[in-house]
Short mmCIF file of C-alpha atoms in Angstrom, two decimals:
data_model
loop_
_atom_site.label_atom_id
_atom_site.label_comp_id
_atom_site.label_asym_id
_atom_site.label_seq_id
_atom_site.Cartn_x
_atom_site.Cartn_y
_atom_site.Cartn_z
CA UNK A 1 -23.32 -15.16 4.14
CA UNK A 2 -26.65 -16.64 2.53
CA UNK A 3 -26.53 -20.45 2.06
CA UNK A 4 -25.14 -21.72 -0.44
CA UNK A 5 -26.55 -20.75 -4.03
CA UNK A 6 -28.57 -17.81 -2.49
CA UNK A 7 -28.06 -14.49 -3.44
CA UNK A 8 -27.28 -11.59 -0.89
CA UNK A 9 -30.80 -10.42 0.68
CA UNK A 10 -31.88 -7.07 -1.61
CA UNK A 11 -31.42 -4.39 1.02
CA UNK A 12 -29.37 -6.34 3.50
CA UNK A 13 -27.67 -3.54 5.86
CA UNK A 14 -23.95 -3.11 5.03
CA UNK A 15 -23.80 -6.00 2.09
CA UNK A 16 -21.64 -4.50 -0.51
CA UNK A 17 -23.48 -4.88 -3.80
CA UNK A 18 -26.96 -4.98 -2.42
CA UNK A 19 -29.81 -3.02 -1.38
CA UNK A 20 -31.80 -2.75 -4.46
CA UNK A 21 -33.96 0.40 -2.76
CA UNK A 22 -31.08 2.81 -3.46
CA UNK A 23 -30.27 3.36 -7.46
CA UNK A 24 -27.07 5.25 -5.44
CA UNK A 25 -25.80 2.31 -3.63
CA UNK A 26 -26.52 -0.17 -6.82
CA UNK A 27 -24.70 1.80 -9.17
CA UNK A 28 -22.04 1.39 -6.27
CA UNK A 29 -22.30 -1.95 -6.82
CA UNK A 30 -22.13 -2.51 -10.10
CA UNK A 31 -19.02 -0.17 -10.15
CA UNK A 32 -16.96 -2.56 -7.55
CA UNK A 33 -17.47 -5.08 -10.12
CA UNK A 34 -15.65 -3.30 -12.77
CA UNK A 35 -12.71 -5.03 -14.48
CA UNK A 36 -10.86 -7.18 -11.21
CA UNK A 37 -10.97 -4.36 -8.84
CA UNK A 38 -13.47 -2.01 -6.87
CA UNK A 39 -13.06 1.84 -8.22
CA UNK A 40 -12.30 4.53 -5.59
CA UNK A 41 -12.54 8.19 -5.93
CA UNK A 42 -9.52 10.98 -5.80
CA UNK A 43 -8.94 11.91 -2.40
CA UNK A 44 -9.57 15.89 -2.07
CA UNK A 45 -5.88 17.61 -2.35
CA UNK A 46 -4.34 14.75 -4.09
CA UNK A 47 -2.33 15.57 -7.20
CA UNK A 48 -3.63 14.78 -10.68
CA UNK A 49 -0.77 12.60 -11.39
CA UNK A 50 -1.80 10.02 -8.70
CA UNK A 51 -5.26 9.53 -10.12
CA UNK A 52 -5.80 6.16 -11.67
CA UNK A 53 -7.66 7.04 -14.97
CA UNK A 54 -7.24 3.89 -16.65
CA UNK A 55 -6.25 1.45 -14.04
CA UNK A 56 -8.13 0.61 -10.96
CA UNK A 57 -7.25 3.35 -8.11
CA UNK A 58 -5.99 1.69 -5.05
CA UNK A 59 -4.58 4.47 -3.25
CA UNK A 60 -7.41 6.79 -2.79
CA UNK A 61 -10.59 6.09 -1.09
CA UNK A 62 -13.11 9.19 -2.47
CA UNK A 63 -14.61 9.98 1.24
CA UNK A 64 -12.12 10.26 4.28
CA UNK A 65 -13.70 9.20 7.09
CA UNK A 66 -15.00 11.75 9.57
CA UNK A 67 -13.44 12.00 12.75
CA UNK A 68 -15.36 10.57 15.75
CA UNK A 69 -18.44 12.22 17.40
CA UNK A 70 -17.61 13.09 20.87
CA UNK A 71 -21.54 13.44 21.98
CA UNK A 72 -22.55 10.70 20.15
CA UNK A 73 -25.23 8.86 21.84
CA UNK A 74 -27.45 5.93 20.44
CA UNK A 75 -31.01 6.75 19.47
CA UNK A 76 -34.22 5.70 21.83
CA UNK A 77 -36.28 5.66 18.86
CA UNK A 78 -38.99 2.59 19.30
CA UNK A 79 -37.27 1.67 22.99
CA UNK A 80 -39.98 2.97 24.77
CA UNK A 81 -39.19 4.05 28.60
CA UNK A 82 -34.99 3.14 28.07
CA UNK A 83 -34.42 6.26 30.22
CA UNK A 84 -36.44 5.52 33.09
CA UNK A 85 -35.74 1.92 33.00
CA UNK A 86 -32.08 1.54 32.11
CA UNK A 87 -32.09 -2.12 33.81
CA UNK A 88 -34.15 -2.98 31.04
CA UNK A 89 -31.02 -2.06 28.36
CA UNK A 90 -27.39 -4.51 28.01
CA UNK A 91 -24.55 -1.68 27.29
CA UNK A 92 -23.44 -4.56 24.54
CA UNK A 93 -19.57 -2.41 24.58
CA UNK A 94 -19.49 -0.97 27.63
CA UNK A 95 -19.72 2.65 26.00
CA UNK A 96 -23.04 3.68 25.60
CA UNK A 97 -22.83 3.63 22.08
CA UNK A 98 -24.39 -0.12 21.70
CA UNK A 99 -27.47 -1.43 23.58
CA UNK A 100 -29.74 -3.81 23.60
CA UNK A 101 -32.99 -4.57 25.12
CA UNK A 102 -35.17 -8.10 24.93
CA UNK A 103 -39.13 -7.39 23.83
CA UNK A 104 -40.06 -11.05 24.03
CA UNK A 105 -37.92 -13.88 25.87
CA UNK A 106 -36.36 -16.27 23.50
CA UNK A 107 -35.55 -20.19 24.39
CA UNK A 108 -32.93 -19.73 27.03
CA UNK A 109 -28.68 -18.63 26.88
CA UNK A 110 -28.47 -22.29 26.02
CA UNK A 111 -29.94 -21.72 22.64
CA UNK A 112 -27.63 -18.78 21.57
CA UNK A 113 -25.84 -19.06 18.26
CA UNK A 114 -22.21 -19.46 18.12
CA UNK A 115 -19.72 -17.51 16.04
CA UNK A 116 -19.23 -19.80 12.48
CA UNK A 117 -22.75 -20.39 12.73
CA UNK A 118 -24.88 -19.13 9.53
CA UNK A 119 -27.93 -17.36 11.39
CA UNK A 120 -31.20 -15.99 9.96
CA UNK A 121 -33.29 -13.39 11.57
CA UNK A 122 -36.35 -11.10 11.17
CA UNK A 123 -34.87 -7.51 11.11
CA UNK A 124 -36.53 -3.99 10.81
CA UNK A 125 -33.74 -1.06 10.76
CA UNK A 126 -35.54 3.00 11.30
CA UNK A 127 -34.01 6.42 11.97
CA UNK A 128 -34.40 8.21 15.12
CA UNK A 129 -37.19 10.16 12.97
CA UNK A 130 -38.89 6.85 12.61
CA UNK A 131 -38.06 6.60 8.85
CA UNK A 132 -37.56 2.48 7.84
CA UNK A 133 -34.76 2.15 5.86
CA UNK A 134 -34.39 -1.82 6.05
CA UNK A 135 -36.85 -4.75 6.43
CA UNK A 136 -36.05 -7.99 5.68
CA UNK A 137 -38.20 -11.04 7.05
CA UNK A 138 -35.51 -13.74 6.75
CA UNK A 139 -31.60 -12.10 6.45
CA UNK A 140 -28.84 -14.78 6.20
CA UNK A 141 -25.69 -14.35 7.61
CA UNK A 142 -22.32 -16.06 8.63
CA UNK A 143 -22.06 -14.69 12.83
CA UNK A 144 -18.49 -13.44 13.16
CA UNK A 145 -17.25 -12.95 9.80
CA UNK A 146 -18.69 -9.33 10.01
CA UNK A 147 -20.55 -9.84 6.62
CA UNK A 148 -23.46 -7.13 8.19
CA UNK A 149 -24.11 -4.21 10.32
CA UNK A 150 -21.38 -4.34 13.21
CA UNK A 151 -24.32 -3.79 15.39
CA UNK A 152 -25.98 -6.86 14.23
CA UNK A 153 -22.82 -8.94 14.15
CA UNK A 154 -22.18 -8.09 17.92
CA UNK A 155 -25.60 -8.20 19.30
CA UNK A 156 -26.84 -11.45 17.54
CA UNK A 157 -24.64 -13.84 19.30
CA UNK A 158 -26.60 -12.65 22.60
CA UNK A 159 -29.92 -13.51 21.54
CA UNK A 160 -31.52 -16.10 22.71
CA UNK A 161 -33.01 -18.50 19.28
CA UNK A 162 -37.17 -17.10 19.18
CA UNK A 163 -36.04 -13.88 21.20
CA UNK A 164 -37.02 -10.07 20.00
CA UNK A 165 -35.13 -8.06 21.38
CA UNK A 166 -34.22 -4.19 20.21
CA UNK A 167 -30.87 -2.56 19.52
CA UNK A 168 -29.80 1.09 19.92
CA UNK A 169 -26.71 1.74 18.02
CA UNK A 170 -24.57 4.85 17.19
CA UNK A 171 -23.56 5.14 13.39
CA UNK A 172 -19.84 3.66 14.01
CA UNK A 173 -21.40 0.58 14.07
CA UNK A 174 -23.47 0.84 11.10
CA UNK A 175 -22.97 2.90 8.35
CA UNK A 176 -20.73 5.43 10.17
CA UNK A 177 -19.57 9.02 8.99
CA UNK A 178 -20.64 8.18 5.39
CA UNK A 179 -24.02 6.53 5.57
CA UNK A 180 -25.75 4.93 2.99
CA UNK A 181 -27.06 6.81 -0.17
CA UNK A 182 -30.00 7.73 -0.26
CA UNK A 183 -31.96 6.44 2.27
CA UNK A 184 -29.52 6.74 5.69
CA UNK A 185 -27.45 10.05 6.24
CA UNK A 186 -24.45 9.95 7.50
CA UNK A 187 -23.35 9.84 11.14
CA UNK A 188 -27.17 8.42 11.45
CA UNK A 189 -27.73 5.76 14.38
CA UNK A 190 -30.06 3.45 13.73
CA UNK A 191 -32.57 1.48 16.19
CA UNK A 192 -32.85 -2.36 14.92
CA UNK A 193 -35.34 -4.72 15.81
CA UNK A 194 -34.35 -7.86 15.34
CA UNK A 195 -36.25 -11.85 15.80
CA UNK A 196 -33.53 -14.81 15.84
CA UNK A 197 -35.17 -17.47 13.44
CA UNK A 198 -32.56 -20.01 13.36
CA UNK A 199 -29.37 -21.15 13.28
CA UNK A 200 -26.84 -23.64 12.12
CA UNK A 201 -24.01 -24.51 11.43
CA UNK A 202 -21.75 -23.40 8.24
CA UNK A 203 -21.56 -26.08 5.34
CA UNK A 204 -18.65 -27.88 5.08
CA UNK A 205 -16.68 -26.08 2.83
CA UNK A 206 -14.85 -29.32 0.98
CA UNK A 207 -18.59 -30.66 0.43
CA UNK A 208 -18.70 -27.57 -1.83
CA UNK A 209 -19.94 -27.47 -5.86
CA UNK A 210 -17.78 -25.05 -7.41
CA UNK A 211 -20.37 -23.05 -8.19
CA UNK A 212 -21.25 -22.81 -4.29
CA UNK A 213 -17.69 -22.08 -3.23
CA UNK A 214 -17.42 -19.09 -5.72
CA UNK A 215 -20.35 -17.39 -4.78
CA UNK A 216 -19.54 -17.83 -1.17
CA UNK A 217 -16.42 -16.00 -1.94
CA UNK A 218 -17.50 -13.43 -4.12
CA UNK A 219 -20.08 -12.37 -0.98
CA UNK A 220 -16.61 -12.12 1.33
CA UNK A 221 -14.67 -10.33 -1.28
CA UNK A 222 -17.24 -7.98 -1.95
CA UNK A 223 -17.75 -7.06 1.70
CA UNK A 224 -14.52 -6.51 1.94
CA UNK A 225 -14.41 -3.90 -1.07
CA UNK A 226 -17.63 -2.67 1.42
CA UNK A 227 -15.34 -2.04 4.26
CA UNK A 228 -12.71 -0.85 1.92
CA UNK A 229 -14.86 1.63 0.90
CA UNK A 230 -15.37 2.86 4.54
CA UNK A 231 -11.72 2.94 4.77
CA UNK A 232 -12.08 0.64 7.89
CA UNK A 233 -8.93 -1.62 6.14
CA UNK A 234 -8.49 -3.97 8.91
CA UNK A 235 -12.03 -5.21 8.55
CA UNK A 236 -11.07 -5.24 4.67
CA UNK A 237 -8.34 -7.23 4.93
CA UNK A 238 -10.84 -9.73 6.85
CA UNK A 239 -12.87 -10.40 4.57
CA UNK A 240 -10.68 -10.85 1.85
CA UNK A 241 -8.51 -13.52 4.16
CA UNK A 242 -11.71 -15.21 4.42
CA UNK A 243 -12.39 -15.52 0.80
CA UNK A 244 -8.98 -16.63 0.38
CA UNK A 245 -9.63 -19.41 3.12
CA UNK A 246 -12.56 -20.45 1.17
CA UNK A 247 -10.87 -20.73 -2.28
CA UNK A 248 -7.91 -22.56 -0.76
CA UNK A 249 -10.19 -25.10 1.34
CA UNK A 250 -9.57 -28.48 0.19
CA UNK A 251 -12.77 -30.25 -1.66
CA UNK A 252 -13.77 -33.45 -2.36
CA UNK A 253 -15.51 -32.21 -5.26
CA UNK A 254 -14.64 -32.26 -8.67
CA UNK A 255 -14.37 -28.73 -10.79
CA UNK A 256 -15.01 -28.37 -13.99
CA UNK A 257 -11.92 -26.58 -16.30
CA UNK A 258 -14.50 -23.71 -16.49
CA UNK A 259 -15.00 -23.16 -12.40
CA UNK A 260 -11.19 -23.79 -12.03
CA UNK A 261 -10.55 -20.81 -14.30
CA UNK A 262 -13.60 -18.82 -12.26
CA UNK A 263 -12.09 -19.72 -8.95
CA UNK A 264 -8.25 -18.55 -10.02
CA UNK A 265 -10.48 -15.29 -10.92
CA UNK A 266 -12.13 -14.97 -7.67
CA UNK A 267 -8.63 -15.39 -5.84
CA UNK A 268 -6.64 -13.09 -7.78
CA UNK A 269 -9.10 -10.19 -7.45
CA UNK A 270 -9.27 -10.79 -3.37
CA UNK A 271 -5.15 -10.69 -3.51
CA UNK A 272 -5.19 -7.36 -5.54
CA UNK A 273 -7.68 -6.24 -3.58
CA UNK A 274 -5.85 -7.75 -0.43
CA UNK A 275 -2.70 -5.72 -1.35
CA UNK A 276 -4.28 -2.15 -1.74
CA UNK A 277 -5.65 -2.60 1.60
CA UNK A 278 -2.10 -3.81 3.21
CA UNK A 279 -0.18 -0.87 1.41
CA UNK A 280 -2.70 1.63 3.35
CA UNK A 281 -1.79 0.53 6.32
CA UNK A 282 1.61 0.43 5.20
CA UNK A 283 2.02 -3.26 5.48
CA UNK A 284 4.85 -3.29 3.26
CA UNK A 285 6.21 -6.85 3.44
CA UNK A 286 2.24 -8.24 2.77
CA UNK A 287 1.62 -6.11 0.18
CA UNK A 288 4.28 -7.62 -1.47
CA UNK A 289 3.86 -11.03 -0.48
CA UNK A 290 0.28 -10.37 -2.51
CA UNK A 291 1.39 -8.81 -4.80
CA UNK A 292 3.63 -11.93 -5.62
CA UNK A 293 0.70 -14.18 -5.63
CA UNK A 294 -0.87 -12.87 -8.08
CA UNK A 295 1.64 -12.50 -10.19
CA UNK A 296 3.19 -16.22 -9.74
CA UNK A 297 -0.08 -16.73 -11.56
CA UNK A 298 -0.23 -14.42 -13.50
CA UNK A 299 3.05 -12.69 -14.76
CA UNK A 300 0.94 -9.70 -16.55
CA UNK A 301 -1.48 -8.75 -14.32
CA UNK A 302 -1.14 -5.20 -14.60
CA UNK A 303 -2.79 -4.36 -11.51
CA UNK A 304 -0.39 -6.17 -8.92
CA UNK A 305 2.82 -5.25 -11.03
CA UNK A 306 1.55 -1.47 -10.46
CA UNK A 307 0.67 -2.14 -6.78
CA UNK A 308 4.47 -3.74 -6.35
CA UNK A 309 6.25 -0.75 -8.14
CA UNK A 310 3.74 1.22 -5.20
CA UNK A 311 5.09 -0.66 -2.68
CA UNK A 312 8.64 -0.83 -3.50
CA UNK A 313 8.73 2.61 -4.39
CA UNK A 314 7.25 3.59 -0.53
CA UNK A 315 9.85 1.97 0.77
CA UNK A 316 12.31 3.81 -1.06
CA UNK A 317 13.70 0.65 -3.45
CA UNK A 318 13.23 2.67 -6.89
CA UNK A 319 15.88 0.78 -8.81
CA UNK A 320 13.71 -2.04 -8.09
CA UNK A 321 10.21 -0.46 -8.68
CA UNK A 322 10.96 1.47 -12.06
CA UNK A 323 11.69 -1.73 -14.24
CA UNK A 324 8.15 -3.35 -12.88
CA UNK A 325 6.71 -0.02 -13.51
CA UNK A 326 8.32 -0.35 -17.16
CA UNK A 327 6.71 -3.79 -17.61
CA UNK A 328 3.37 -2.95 -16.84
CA UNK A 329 3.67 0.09 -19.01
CA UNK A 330 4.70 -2.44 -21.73
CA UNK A 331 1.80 -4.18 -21.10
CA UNK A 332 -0.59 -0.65 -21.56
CA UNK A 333 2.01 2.20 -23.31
CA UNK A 334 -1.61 4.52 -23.36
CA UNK A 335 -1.92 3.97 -19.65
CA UNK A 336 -1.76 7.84 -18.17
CA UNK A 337 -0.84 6.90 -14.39
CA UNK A 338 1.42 4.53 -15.29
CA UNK A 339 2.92 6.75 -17.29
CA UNK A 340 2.83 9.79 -14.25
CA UNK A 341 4.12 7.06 -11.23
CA UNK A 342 7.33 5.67 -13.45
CA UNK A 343 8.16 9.67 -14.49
CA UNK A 344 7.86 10.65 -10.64
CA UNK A 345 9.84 7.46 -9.70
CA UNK A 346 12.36 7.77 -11.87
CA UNK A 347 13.31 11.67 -11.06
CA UNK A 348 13.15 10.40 -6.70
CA UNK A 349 15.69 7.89 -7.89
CA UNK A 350 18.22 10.14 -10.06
CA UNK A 351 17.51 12.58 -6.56
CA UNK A 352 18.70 9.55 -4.46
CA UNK A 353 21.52 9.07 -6.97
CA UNK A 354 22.62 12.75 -6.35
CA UNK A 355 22.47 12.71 -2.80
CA UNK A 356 24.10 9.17 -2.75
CA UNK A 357 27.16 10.62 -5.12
CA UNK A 358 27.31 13.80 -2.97
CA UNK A 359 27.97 11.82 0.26
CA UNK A 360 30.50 9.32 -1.27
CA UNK A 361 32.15 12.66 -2.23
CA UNK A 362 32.08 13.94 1.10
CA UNK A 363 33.46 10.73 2.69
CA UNK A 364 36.75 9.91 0.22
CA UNK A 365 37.40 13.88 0.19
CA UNK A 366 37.00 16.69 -2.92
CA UNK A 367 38.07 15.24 -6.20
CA UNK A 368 39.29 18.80 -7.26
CA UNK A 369 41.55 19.15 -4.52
CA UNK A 370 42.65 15.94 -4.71
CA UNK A 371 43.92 16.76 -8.17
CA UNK A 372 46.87 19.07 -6.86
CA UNK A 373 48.35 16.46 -5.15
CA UNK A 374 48.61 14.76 -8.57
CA UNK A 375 50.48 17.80 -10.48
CA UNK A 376 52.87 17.98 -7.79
CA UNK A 377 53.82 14.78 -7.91
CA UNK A 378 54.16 15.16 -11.26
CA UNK A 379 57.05 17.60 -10.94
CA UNK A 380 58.62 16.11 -7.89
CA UNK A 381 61.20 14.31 -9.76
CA UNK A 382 62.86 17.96 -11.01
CA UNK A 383 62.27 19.79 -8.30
CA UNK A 384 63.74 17.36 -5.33
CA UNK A 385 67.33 17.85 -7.47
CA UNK A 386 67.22 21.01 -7.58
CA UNK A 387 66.54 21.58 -3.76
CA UNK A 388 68.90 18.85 -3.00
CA UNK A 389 71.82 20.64 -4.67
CA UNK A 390 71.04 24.14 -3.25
CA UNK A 391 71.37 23.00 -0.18
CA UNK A 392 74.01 20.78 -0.59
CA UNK A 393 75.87 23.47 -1.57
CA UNK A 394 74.78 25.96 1.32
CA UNK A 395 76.16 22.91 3.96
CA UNK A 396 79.23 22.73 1.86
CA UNK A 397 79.94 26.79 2.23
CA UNK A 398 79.21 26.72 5.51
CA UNK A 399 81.76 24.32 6.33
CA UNK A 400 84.26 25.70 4.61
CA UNK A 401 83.78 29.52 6.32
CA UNK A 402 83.26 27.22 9.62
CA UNK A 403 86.80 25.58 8.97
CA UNK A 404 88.52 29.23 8.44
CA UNK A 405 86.96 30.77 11.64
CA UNK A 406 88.61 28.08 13.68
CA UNK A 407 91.58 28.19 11.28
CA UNK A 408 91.85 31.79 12.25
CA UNK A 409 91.36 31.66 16.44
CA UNK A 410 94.26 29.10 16.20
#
């Protein structure tokens, strides 16, 4: 997090919406800020009728993540003799995959920062080849709220305020299996060196402008469309929480109508945003609960009534989902996906119908068999006469032949 009114350092490692060296990673950028939502790509193999043309995609995230390197070990590039003097290096994690290593003594463990604290620090980010990708002589951050680098975020909070110190890390906890385009390949660990400069502590959030509070907000919700990005959802879900703690902070500052309306903007963007992230995870009951928030303030938002006919239709409630389905289709009748989610929902709920029918069938018995029953109770009241009298009339001839037989012996 900058302070307040700054903009996100150009280049700052992991800031969703930054880096101004990479035309890639801007055009990134300006495409998370499209309509209320970030855009994602098609996942490979997924059907064309689950492809969000028109509205935002929220299923889909266009690069899966790679699964984890087994040999993956951090770089050495810039630590001078780490191998033969591994005393020298802190194993930050425990794993090998995060170390650090102090180049000049800071002020004492006294003077570390504290999580909540906004921090700024000298930092200098290179390859393993040697290849700087980042400088920046005075990055701004909030320590904790994981708006950088993982590897900064963690190792930070053990510097000591004036220390240089220099971190190893592997790629998970920078830019991981999908790097950063152009400039840092993916799977690339990075070496960092990094100067603590200051720190302090975070402005009181009801002291505030308006102006302040949406821009600090913005920052969180676009880190979380970062992370989001990176399919790391938890981290996602995060940041947007945070933004939402920020726009929901008291203030004893007065808004204009104008920053009201901007604020109710900011909000409903992290709670769509919020929800996609929840129904990967399959969070059902919070996806829904955000879902409802944004539409408690605003009925049409086609976005969230899409995302609650997604999340109502995964848990298998289609008479529920298809008429919110129908009402944002109302709201855009040209709207392809739309169009492709209500036609697949509606056929899974005439197939639940069936097999629903079929059961009830099986449980009160065959309707067609039950039907002879019916025609034979139709004629009972003929036939039982009939019967009755024939054998009436059998009983009453055998009596009489009975009666001469013993008629006869006597």
């Amino acid at each position: 997090m900058a302070s307040s009114g700054e903009e996100p350092s150009s280049g700052s490692p992991g800031r969703a919406g930054t880096g101004s060296e990479a035309a890639a990673a801007a055009a990134d950028a300006a495409q998370l800020d499209t309509a209320e939502d970030f855009e994602v790509l098609e996942e490979e193999g997924e059907e064309d009728e689950d492809d969000l043309s028109e509205l935002p995609p929220l299923e889909d995230v266009g690069r899966p993540p790679a699964p984890p390197r087994e040999d993956a070990q951090p770089p050495v590039q810039g630590a001078g003799d780490a191998a033969g003097d591994p005393e020298e290096w802190l194993d930050v994690l425990g794993n090998g995959l995060l170390k650090k290593k102090t180049l000049v003594p800071g002020q004492g463990v006294e003077s570390r920062p504290q999580k909540g604290q906004d921090v700024t620090i000298r930092l200098k980010a290179t390859l393993e080849d040697g290849t700087v990708v980042e400088q920046d002589p005075a990055l701004t951050f909030t320590l904790g709220d994981c708006d950088v680098l993982q590897a900064l975020d963690l190792c930070v909070q053990l510097l000591e305020m004036a220390e240089t110190a220099l971190i190893v890390s592997d790629a998970k906890y920078c830019y991981g299996a999908q790097g950063r385009s152009p400039d840092v390949p993916p799977n690339a660990p990075l070496t960092l060196e990094v100067e603590l400069l200051a720190a302090r502590d975070a402005p009181d959030l009801e002291l505030l402008s308006g102006k302040e509070k949406i821009q600090l907000a913005n920052r969180k919700r676009e880190r979380g469309n970062f992370f989001y990005q990176q399919a790391d959802y938890v981290l996602a879900i995060n940041s947007y929480d945070i933004a939402l703690r920020i726009l929901g902070s008291s203030s004893k500052v007065d808004f204009s109508p104008d920053e009201e309306a901007e604020l109710l903007d900011v909000k409903v963007k992290c709670l769509n945003n919020l929800a996609a992230s929840q129904l990967k995870l399959d969070h059902f009951k919070a996806a829904l609960k955000s879902c409802n928030l944004v539409l408690e303030h605003q009925p049409g938002n086609i976005k969230a009534l899409f995302r609650k006919g997604k999340v109502l239709a995964q848990q298998g409630e289609y008479r529920e989902a298809i008429p919110i389905l129908k009402a944002a289709l109302k709201l855009e009748p040209s709207n392809k996906t739309i169009h492709a989610e209500l036609s697949k929902l509606v056929k899974k709920h005439a197939d639940q119908r069936n097999v629903e029918t079929e059961m009830y069938r099986k449980m009160l018995g065959n309707p067609s068999t039950a039907s002879t029953p019916r025609k034979c109770k139709d004629k009972l009241p003929w036939s039982i006469p009939w019967k009755w009298l024939f054998g009436a009339t059998a009983i009453a001839l055998g009596g009489v032949a009975l009666s001469v037989v013993i008629a006869a012996r006597n």
